[in-house]
PDB file of C-alpha atoms in Angstrom:
ATOM      1  CA  GLN A1019      65.577  51.605 187.322  1.00 69.00           C
ATOM      2  CA  SER A1020      69.252  53.224 187.711  1.00 85.00           C
ATOM      3  CA  ALA A1021      70.434  56.800 187.850  1.00 92.00           C
ATOM      4  CA  LEU A1022      70.945  58.712 184.503  1.00 96.00           C
ATOM      5  CA  THR A1023      74.447  58.457 184.342  1.00 98.00           C
ATOM      6  CA  GLN A1024      76.151  62.587 183.987  1.00 98.00           C
ATOM      7  CA  PRO A1025      79.546  63.420 183.976  1.00 98.00           C
ATOM      8  CA  ALA A1026      80.361  63.805 187.989  1.00 98.00           C
ATOM      9  CA  SER A1027      82.536  67.486 186.663  1.00 98.00           C
ATOM     10  CA  VAL A1028      81.966  70.091 183.823  1.00 98.00           C
ATOM     11  CA  SER A1029      84.154  72.830 183.964  1.00 97.00           C
ATOM     12  CA  GLY A1030      84.522  75.481 181.623  1.00 97.00           C
ATOM     13  CA  SER A1031      86.132  80.009 181.674  1.00 97.00           C
ATOM     14  CA  PRO A1032      83.705  82.907 181.742  1.00 97.00           C
ATOM     15  CA  GLY A1033      81.650  83.552 178.645  1.00 97.00           C
ATOM     16  CA  GLN A1034      82.398  80.117 176.949  1.00 97.00           C
ATOM     17  CA  SER A1035      80.102  76.979 176.461  1.00 98.00           C
ATOM     18  CA  ILE A1036      80.373  73.522 178.475  1.00 98.00           C
ATOM     19  CA  THR A1037      77.410  70.539 177.345  1.00 98.00           C
ATOM     20  CA  ILE A1038      76.328  68.570 180.021  1.00 98.00           C
ATOM     21  CA  SER A1039      75.419  64.809 178.722  1.00 98.00           C
ATOM     22  CA  CYS A1040      72.471  62.904 180.655  1.00 98.00           C
ATOM     23  CA  THR A1041      72.550  58.964 179.353  1.00 98.00           C
ATOM     24  CA  GLY A1042      69.510  56.454 180.502  1.00 95.00           C
ATOM     25  CA  THR A1043      68.673  53.621 178.178  1.00 92.00           C
ATOM     26  CA  SER A1044      65.040  52.993 175.206  1.00 90.00           C
ATOM     27  CA  SER A1045      62.917  52.465 178.810  1.00 89.00           C
ATOM     28  CA  ASP A1046      63.065  56.108 179.961  1.00 91.00           C
ATOM     29  CA  ILE A1047      64.911  58.636 177.820  1.00 94.00           C
ATOM     30  CA  GLY A1048      65.010  56.953 174.995  1.00 93.00           C
ATOM     31  CA  THR A1049      60.969  56.725 174.971  1.00 91.00           C
ATOM     32  CA  PHE A1050      59.776  59.412 176.274  1.00 91.00           C
ATOM     33  CA  ASN A1051      60.663  63.824 175.290  1.00 94.00           C
ATOM     34  CA  LEU A1052      60.315  63.515 179.233  1.00 95.00           C
ATOM     35  CA  VAL A1053      63.537  65.373 180.390  1.00 97.00           C
ATOM     36  CA  SER A1054      63.947  67.804 182.644  1.00 98.00           C
ATOM     37  CA  TRP A1055      67.254  69.233 184.377  1.00 98.00           C
ATOM     38  CA  TYR A1056      67.599  71.211 187.466  1.00 98.00           C
ATOM     39  CA  GLN A1057      69.944  74.005 189.108  1.00 98.00           C
ATOM     40  CA  GLN A1058      70.812  73.771 192.256  1.00 98.00           C
ATOM     41  CA  HIS A1059      73.290  75.911 194.840  1.00 98.00           C
ATOM     42  CA  PRO A1060      74.879  74.573 197.171  1.00 96.00           C
ATOM     43  CA  GLY A1061      72.726  74.618 200.809  1.00 96.00           C
ATOM     44  CA  LYS A1062      69.377  75.719 197.572  1.00 97.00           C
ATOM     45  CA  ALA A1063      66.495  73.388 196.647  1.00 98.00           C
ATOM     46  CA  PRO A1064      67.173  72.270 192.855  1.00 98.00           C
ATOM     47  CA  LYS A1065      65.577  74.852 190.304  1.00 98.00           C
ATOM     48  CA  LEU A1066      63.671  73.809 187.320  1.00 98.00           C
ATOM     49  CA  ILE A1067      66.021  75.280 184.004  1.00 98.00           C
ATOM     50  CA  VAL A1068      64.179  72.934 181.293  1.00 98.00           C
ATOM     51  CA  SER A1069      61.613  70.930 180.898  1.00 97.00           C
ATOM     52  CA  GLU A1070      60.097  68.717 178.744  1.00 97.00           C
ATOM     53  CA  VAL A1071      63.958  68.457 176.371  1.00 97.00           C
ATOM     54  CA  SER A1072      64.049  71.655 175.550  1.00 97.00           C
ATOM     55  CA  LYS A1073      61.441  74.110 176.677  1.00 97.00           C
ATOM     56  CA  ARG A1074      62.959  77.230 178.898  1.00 97.00           C
ATOM     57  CA  PRO A1075      60.619  77.829 181.756  1.00 96.00           C
ATOM     58  CA  SER A1076      59.188  81.830 182.289  1.00 95.00           C
ATOM     59  CA  GLY A1077      63.140  83.619 183.929  1.00 95.00           C
ATOM     60  CA  VAL A1078      64.917  81.539 182.891  1.00 97.00           C
ATOM     61  CA  SER A1079      68.134  82.714 180.706  1.00 97.00           C
ATOM     62  CA  ASP A1080      68.085  81.638 177.466  1.00 96.00           C
ATOM     63  CA  ARG A1081      71.824  80.792 177.486  1.00 98.00           C
ATOM     64  CA  PHE A1082      70.152  77.398 178.950  1.00 98.00           C
ATOM     65  CA  SER A1083      69.535  74.789 176.245  1.00 98.00           C
ATOM     66  CA  GLY A1084      68.897  71.295 176.263  1.00 98.00           C
ATOM     67  CA  SER A1085      68.326  68.382 173.292  1.00 98.00           C
ATOM     68  CA  LYS A1086      68.423  65.444 173.371  1.00 98.00           C
ATOM     69  CA  SER A1087      69.386  62.153 170.784  1.00 97.00           C
ATOM     70  CA  GLY A1088      68.548  58.927 171.193  1.00 97.00           C
ATOM     71  CA  ASN A1089      69.029  56.971 175.479  1.00 96.00           C
ATOM     72  CA  THR A1090      70.971  61.280 176.101  1.00 98.00           C
ATOM     73  CA  ALA A1091      69.998  63.780 176.484  1.00 98.00           C
ATOM     74  CA  SER A1092      72.219  67.854 176.854  1.00 98.00           C
ATOM     75  CA  LEU A1093      72.347  70.279 178.775  1.00 98.00           C
ATOM     76  CA  THR A1094      74.275  73.543 177.159  1.00 98.00           C
ATOM     77  CA  ILE A1095      75.342  75.954 178.688  1.00 98.00           C
ATOM     78  CA  SER A1096      75.942  79.620 176.957  1.00 98.00           C
ATOM     79  CA  GLY A1097      78.585  82.242 177.682  1.00 97.00           C
ATOM     80  CA  LEU A1098      79.148  80.648 180.576  1.00 98.00           C
ATOM     81  CA  GLN A1099      78.956  83.043 183.813  1.00 97.00           C
ATOM     82  CA  PRO A1100      80.747  82.916 187.658  1.00 97.00           C
ATOM     83  CA  GLU A1101      76.466  82.559 188.571  1.00 97.00           C
ATOM     84  CA  ASP A1102      76.476  79.170 187.008  1.00 98.00           C
ATOM     85  CA  GLU A1103      78.735  77.317 189.267  1.00 98.00           C
ATOM     86  CA  ALA A1104      75.672  74.931 190.985  1.00 98.00           C
ATOM     87  CA  ASP A1105      75.532  70.851 190.959  1.00 98.00           C
ATOM     88  CA  TYR A1106      72.631  70.040 187.558  1.00 98.00           C
ATOM     89  CA  TYR A1107      70.486  66.849 187.272  1.00 98.00           C
ATOM     90  CA  CYS A1108      68.457  65.435 184.622  1.00 98.00           C
ATOM     91  CA  CYS A1109      65.296  63.833 185.483  1.00 98.00           C
ATOM     92  CA  SER A1110      63.305  61.284 183.067  1.00 96.00           C
ATOM     93  CA  TYR A1111      59.507  60.097 182.715  1.00 94.00           C
ATOM     94  CA  ALA A1112      60.515  56.233 183.154  1.00 90.00           C
ATOM     95  CA  GLY A1113      56.762  55.437 182.855  1.00 82.00           C
ATOM     96  CA  ARG A1114      53.757  53.938 184.846  1.00 60.00           C
ATOM     97  CA  THR A1115      55.226  50.268 185.738  1.00 65.00           C
ATOM     98  CA  THR A1116      58.537  51.425 186.855  1.00 65.00           C
ATOM     99  CA  LEU A1117      59.582  54.271 189.903  1.00 55.00           C
ATOM    100  CA  ALA A1118      58.412  56.796 187.414  1.00 84.00           C
ATOM    101  CA  TYR A1119      60.869  59.254 187.408  1.00 94.00           C
ATOM    102  CA  VAL A1120      64.780  58.288 187.724  1.00 94.00           C
ATOM    103  CA  PHE A1121      67.219  61.756 188.166  1.00 97.00           C
ATOM    104  CA  GLY A1122      70.522  61.420 186.860  1.00 98.00           C
ATOM    105  CA  THR A1123      73.939  61.594 189.296  1.00 98.00           C
ATOM    106  CA  GLY A1124      74.521  64.681 189.066  1.00 98.00           C
ATOM    107  CA  THR A1125      77.141  66.984 187.426  1.00 98.00           C
ATOM    108  CA  THR A1126      79.214  70.000 188.889  1.00 98.00           C
ATOM    109  CA  VAL A1127      80.300  72.482 186.662  1.00 98.00           C
ATOM    110  CA  ALA A1128      83.233  74.844 187.839  1.00 98.00           C
ATOM    111  CA  VAL A1129      83.622  78.207 186.541  1.00 96.00           C
ATOM    112  CA  LEU A1130      87.408  79.147 186.435  1.00 93.00           C
TER     113      LEU A1130
ATOM    114  CA  GLN B1182      53.348  83.131 194.619  1.00 89.00           C
ATOM    115  CA  VAL B1183      53.599  79.402 194.874  1.00 94.00           C
ATOM    116  CA  GLN B1184      55.139  78.153 197.764  1.00 97.00           C
ATOM    117  CA  LEU B1185      55.731  74.628 199.559  1.00 97.00           C
ATOM    118  CA  GLN B1186      56.904  74.223 203.261  1.00 98.00           C
ATOM    119  CA  GLU B1187      57.816  71.047 204.510  1.00 98.00           C
ATOM    120  CA  SER B1188      57.776  70.318 208.096  1.00 98.00           C
ATOM    121  CA  GLY B1189      58.312  67.429 210.924  1.00 96.00           C
ATOM    122  CA  PRO B1190      61.104  66.082 212.865  1.00 96.00           C
ATOM    123  CA  GLY B1191      64.086  66.549 212.229  1.00 95.00           C
ATOM    124  CA  LEU B1192      65.592  63.654 214.268  1.00 97.00           C
ATOM    125  CA  VAL B1193      64.064  60.092 214.669  1.00 98.00           C
ATOM    126  CA  THR B1194      65.219  57.304 215.685  1.00 97.00           C
ATOM    127  CA  PRO B1195      66.393  53.882 213.685  1.00 97.00           C
ATOM    128  CA  SER B1196      63.314  51.653 213.140  1.00 97.00           C
ATOM    129  CA  GLU B1197      60.961  54.445 214.110  1.00 98.00           C
ATOM    130  CA  THR B1198      58.778  55.876 211.851  1.00 98.00           C
ATOM    131  CA  LEU B1199      59.696  58.909 209.664  1.00 98.00           C
ATOM    132  CA  SER B1200      56.511  61.126 209.210  1.00 98.00           C
ATOM    133  CA  LEU B1201      56.860  64.826 207.227  1.00 98.00           C
ATOM    134  CA  THR B1202      54.175  67.161 205.619  1.00 98.00           C
ATOM    135  CA  CYS B1203      54.045  69.846 203.079  1.00 98.00           C
ATOM    136  CA  THR B1204      51.837  72.952 203.184  1.00 97.00           C
ATOM    137  CA  VAL B1205      51.204  74.457 200.118  1.00 97.00           C
ATOM    138  CA  SER B1206      49.853  77.802 199.141  1.00 95.00           C
ATOM    139  CA  GLY B1207      49.284  80.404 195.872  1.00 90.00           C
ATOM    140  CA  ALA B1208      48.439  77.493 194.101  1.00 81.00           C
ATOM    141  CA  SER B1209      45.100  74.991 193.245  1.00 88.00           C
ATOM    142  CA  PHE B1210      46.063  72.834 195.367  1.00 91.00           C
ATOM    143  CA  SER B1211      43.681  70.953 193.653  1.00 90.00           C
ATOM    144  CA  THR B1212      44.542  70.905 189.974  1.00 89.00           C
ATOM    145  CA  TYR B1213      47.982  69.870 189.957  1.00 93.00           C
ATOM    146  CA  SER B1214      49.631  66.041 191.627  1.00 94.00           C
ATOM    147  CA  TRP B1215      52.560  66.618 194.105  1.00 96.00           C
ATOM    148  CA  SER B1216      56.000  64.688 194.843  1.00 97.00           C
ATOM    149  CA  TRP B1217      58.734  64.059 197.521  1.00 98.00           C
ATOM    150  CA  ILE B1218      62.318  63.789 196.866  1.00 98.00           C
ATOM    151  CA  ARG B1219      65.278  63.577 198.698  1.00 98.00           C
ATOM    152  CA  GLN B1220      68.961  64.165 198.718  1.00 98.00           C
ATOM    153  CA  PRO B1221      71.629  62.101 200.959  1.00 97.00           C
ATOM    154  CA  ALA B1222      74.647  64.822 202.058  1.00 94.00           C
ATOM    155  CA  GLY B1223      77.169  65.311 199.030  1.00 93.00           C
ATOM    156  CA  GLY B1224      74.040  62.964 196.804  1.00 95.00           C
ATOM    157  CA  GLY B1225      72.292  62.682 194.466  1.00 96.00           C
ATOM    158  CA  LEU B1226      68.110  63.177 194.088  1.00 97.00           C
ATOM    159  CA  GLU B1227      66.152  60.553 194.569  1.00 97.00           C
ATOM    160  CA  TRP B1228      61.938  60.320 193.803  1.00 96.00           C
ATOM    161  CA  ILE B1229      60.363  58.862 196.677  1.00 96.00           C
ATOM    162  CA  GLY B1230      56.789  58.851 194.707  1.00 95.00           C
ATOM    163  CA  ARG B1231      53.892  61.628 193.832  1.00 95.00           C
ATOM    164  CA  ILE B1232      49.991  61.514 195.273  1.00 95.00           C
ATOM    165  CA  TYR B1233      47.268  63.208 193.637  1.00 92.00           C
ATOM    166  CA  SER B1234      44.724  65.649 194.641  1.00 90.00           C
ATOM    167  CA  HIS B1235      42.202  62.796 195.308  1.00 90.00           C
ATOM    168  CA  GLY B1236      45.136  60.563 196.273  1.00 90.00           C
ATOM    169  CA  ASP B1237      45.650  57.476 193.831  1.00 89.00           C
ATOM    170  CA  PRO B1238      49.660  57.479 194.994  1.00 93.00           C
ATOM    171  CA  THR B1239      52.325  55.973 193.253  1.00 91.00           C
ATOM    172  CA  TYR B1240      55.737  55.241 194.779  1.00 92.00           C
ATOM    173  CA  ASN B1241      59.307  55.192 193.843  1.00 91.00           C
ATOM    174  CA  SER B1242      59.506  50.941 194.017  1.00 89.00           C
ATOM    175  CA  SER B1243      62.762  50.167 195.761  1.00 90.00           C
ATOM    176  CA  LEU B1244      61.057  52.432 197.917  1.00 93.00           C
ATOM    177  CA  LYS B1245      57.750  51.227 197.822  1.00 90.00           C
ATOM    178  CA  SER B1246      57.206  48.818 201.030  1.00 93.00           C
ATOM    179  CA  ARG B1247      58.174  51.463 202.936  1.00 97.00           C
ATOM    180  CA  VAL B1248      56.154  54.576 202.409  1.00 97.00           C
ATOM    181  CA  THR B1249      53.012  56.120 202.570  1.00 97.00           C
ATOM    182  CA  MET B1250      51.263  59.223 201.194  1.00 97.00           C
ATOM    183  CA  SER B1251      48.676  60.393 201.942  1.00 97.00           C
ATOM    184  CA  VAL B1252      46.404  64.122 201.047  1.00 97.00           C
ATOM    185  CA  ASP B1253      44.554  66.431 202.962  1.00 95.00           C
ATOM    186  CA  THR B1254      42.941  68.573 200.289  1.00 93.00           C
ATOM    187  CA  SER B1255      41.007  71.260 203.247  1.00 93.00           C
ATOM    188  CA  LYS B1256      44.576  72.550 204.466  1.00 95.00           C
ATOM    189  CA  LYS B1257      46.613  72.190 201.120  1.00 95.00           C
ATOM    190  CA  GLN B1258      49.490  69.762 202.605  1.00 97.00           C
ATOM    191  CA  PHE B1259      50.488  66.668 202.268  1.00 97.00           C
ATOM    192  CA  SER B1260      52.210  64.323 204.162  1.00 98.00           C
ATOM    193  CA  LEU B1261      54.954  61.798 203.894  1.00 98.00           C
ATOM    194  CA  LYS B1262      55.896  58.496 206.295  1.00 98.00           C
ATOM    195  CA  VAL B1263      58.784  56.025 205.231  1.00 98.00           C
ATOM    196  CA  THR B1264      58.506  53.229 208.183  1.00 98.00           C
ATOM    197  CA  SER B1265      61.653  50.789 209.524  1.00 97.00           C
ATOM    198  CA  VAL B1266      63.839  53.863 208.674  1.00 98.00           C
ATOM    199  CA  THR B1267      67.471  53.101 208.863  1.00 97.00           C
ATOM    200  CA  ALA B1268      70.712  55.521 208.752  1.00 97.00           C
ATOM    201  CA  ALA B1269      70.514  55.389 205.040  1.00 97.00           C
ATOM    202  CA  ASP B1270      67.683  57.309 205.117  1.00 98.00           C
ATOM    203  CA  THR B1271      68.667  61.004 206.661  1.00 98.00           C
ATOM    204  CA  ALA B1272      68.583  63.151 204.048  1.00 98.00           C
ATOM    205  CA  VAL B1273      67.167  66.446 202.560  1.00 98.00           C
ATOM    206  CA  TYR B1274      63.954  66.464 201.576  1.00 98.00           C
ATOM    207  CA  TYR B1275      61.495  68.470 199.404  1.00 98.00           C
ATOM    208  CA  CYS B1276      58.437  68.624 198.289  1.00 98.00           C
ATOM    209  CA  ALA B1277      57.757  69.742 194.591  1.00 98.00           C
ATOM    210  CA  ARG B1278      55.009  70.347 192.713  1.00 97.00           C
ATOM    211  CA  ASP B1279      54.606  67.737 190.498  1.00 95.00           C
ATOM    212  CA  ILE B1280      53.553  68.389 186.770  1.00 94.00           C
ATOM    213  CA  TYR B1281      52.226  64.746 185.459  1.00 86.00           C
ATOM    214  CA  GLY B1282      51.106  64.354 182.302  1.00 79.00           C
ATOM    215  CA  SER B1283      51.667  67.515 181.243  1.00 81.00           C
ATOM    216  CA  GLY B1284      54.915  67.648 181.013  1.00 83.00           C
ATOM    217  CA  SER B1285      56.538  65.745 183.677  1.00 92.00           C
ATOM    218  CA  TYR B1286      58.622  67.682 185.571  1.00 96.00           C
ATOM    219  CA  PHE B1287      58.899  70.037 188.978  1.00 97.00           C
ATOM    220  CA  ASP B1288      58.045  73.511 188.729  1.00 96.00           C
ATOM    221  CA  TYR B1289      58.260  74.372 192.210  1.00 97.00           C
ATOM    222  CA  TRP B1290      59.896  73.026 195.595  1.00 98.00           C
ATOM    223  CA  GLY B1291      60.243  73.075 199.258  1.00 98.00           C
ATOM    224  CA  GLN B1292      63.398  74.345 201.068  1.00 98.00           C
ATOM    225  CA  GLY B1293      63.687  71.344 201.872  1.00 98.00           C
ATOM    226  CA  THR B1294      63.691  69.682 205.587  1.00 98.00           C
ATOM    227  CA  LEU B1295      67.227  67.615 207.060  1.00 98.00           C
ATOM    228  CA  VAL B1296      66.099  64.569 208.428  1.00 98.00           C
ATOM    229  CA  THR B1297      68.895  62.646 210.490  1.00 98.00           C
ATOM    230  CA  VAL B1298      68.237  58.567 211.592  1.00 98.00           C
ATOM    231  CA  SER B1299      69.807  57.743 214.953  1.00 96.00           C
ATOM    232  CA  SER B1300      69.448  57.170 217.872  1.00 95.00           C
TER     233      SER B1300
END
């Protein structure tokens, strides 16, 4: 099972909106509505920001939103803020008969 | 609040066995499943495997032949062993609570522990 494909980097100015794509296959994203997104600042552990495609955990800003179409999931950050500068990873359940979870390749978000 | 803490040697000799333990506090250990995830320096995240409080581990197929996970419910701990390690196993290792079966995501993570494979 290969890693999900994400753009290496995305950038935007403060206040803008950006979208990070996460492309998988019909064996993972295309079949299961079980995509999660994680934010990771340098030297820190990843933090859950979206689960089950579009659910936000308590305490996560509503500037973060998730969606899915076919084999591609997306994370949109609206009203970009300096503290959003971090690495972002998507993750999908990939079925019990395979490796169960597959992560994305990761995207570095730069706030210009 | 829920806290996870990894512990174990930070340096492992090539061909030897990497052993790590994760201690959970502030959560009902028996209600959830628990996973190990690793991240090489400058690289992405890789799921290693999951274990329930009653056992029944599931491993990443790419690591299955070298990985063993176990659990000690009385101590609220779960452990990871990776045999025959090489430099490619050098990474930060995280333990995480795995909301498997009702969402499939990791909601709490340990701070991570760096394991270096070197002679």
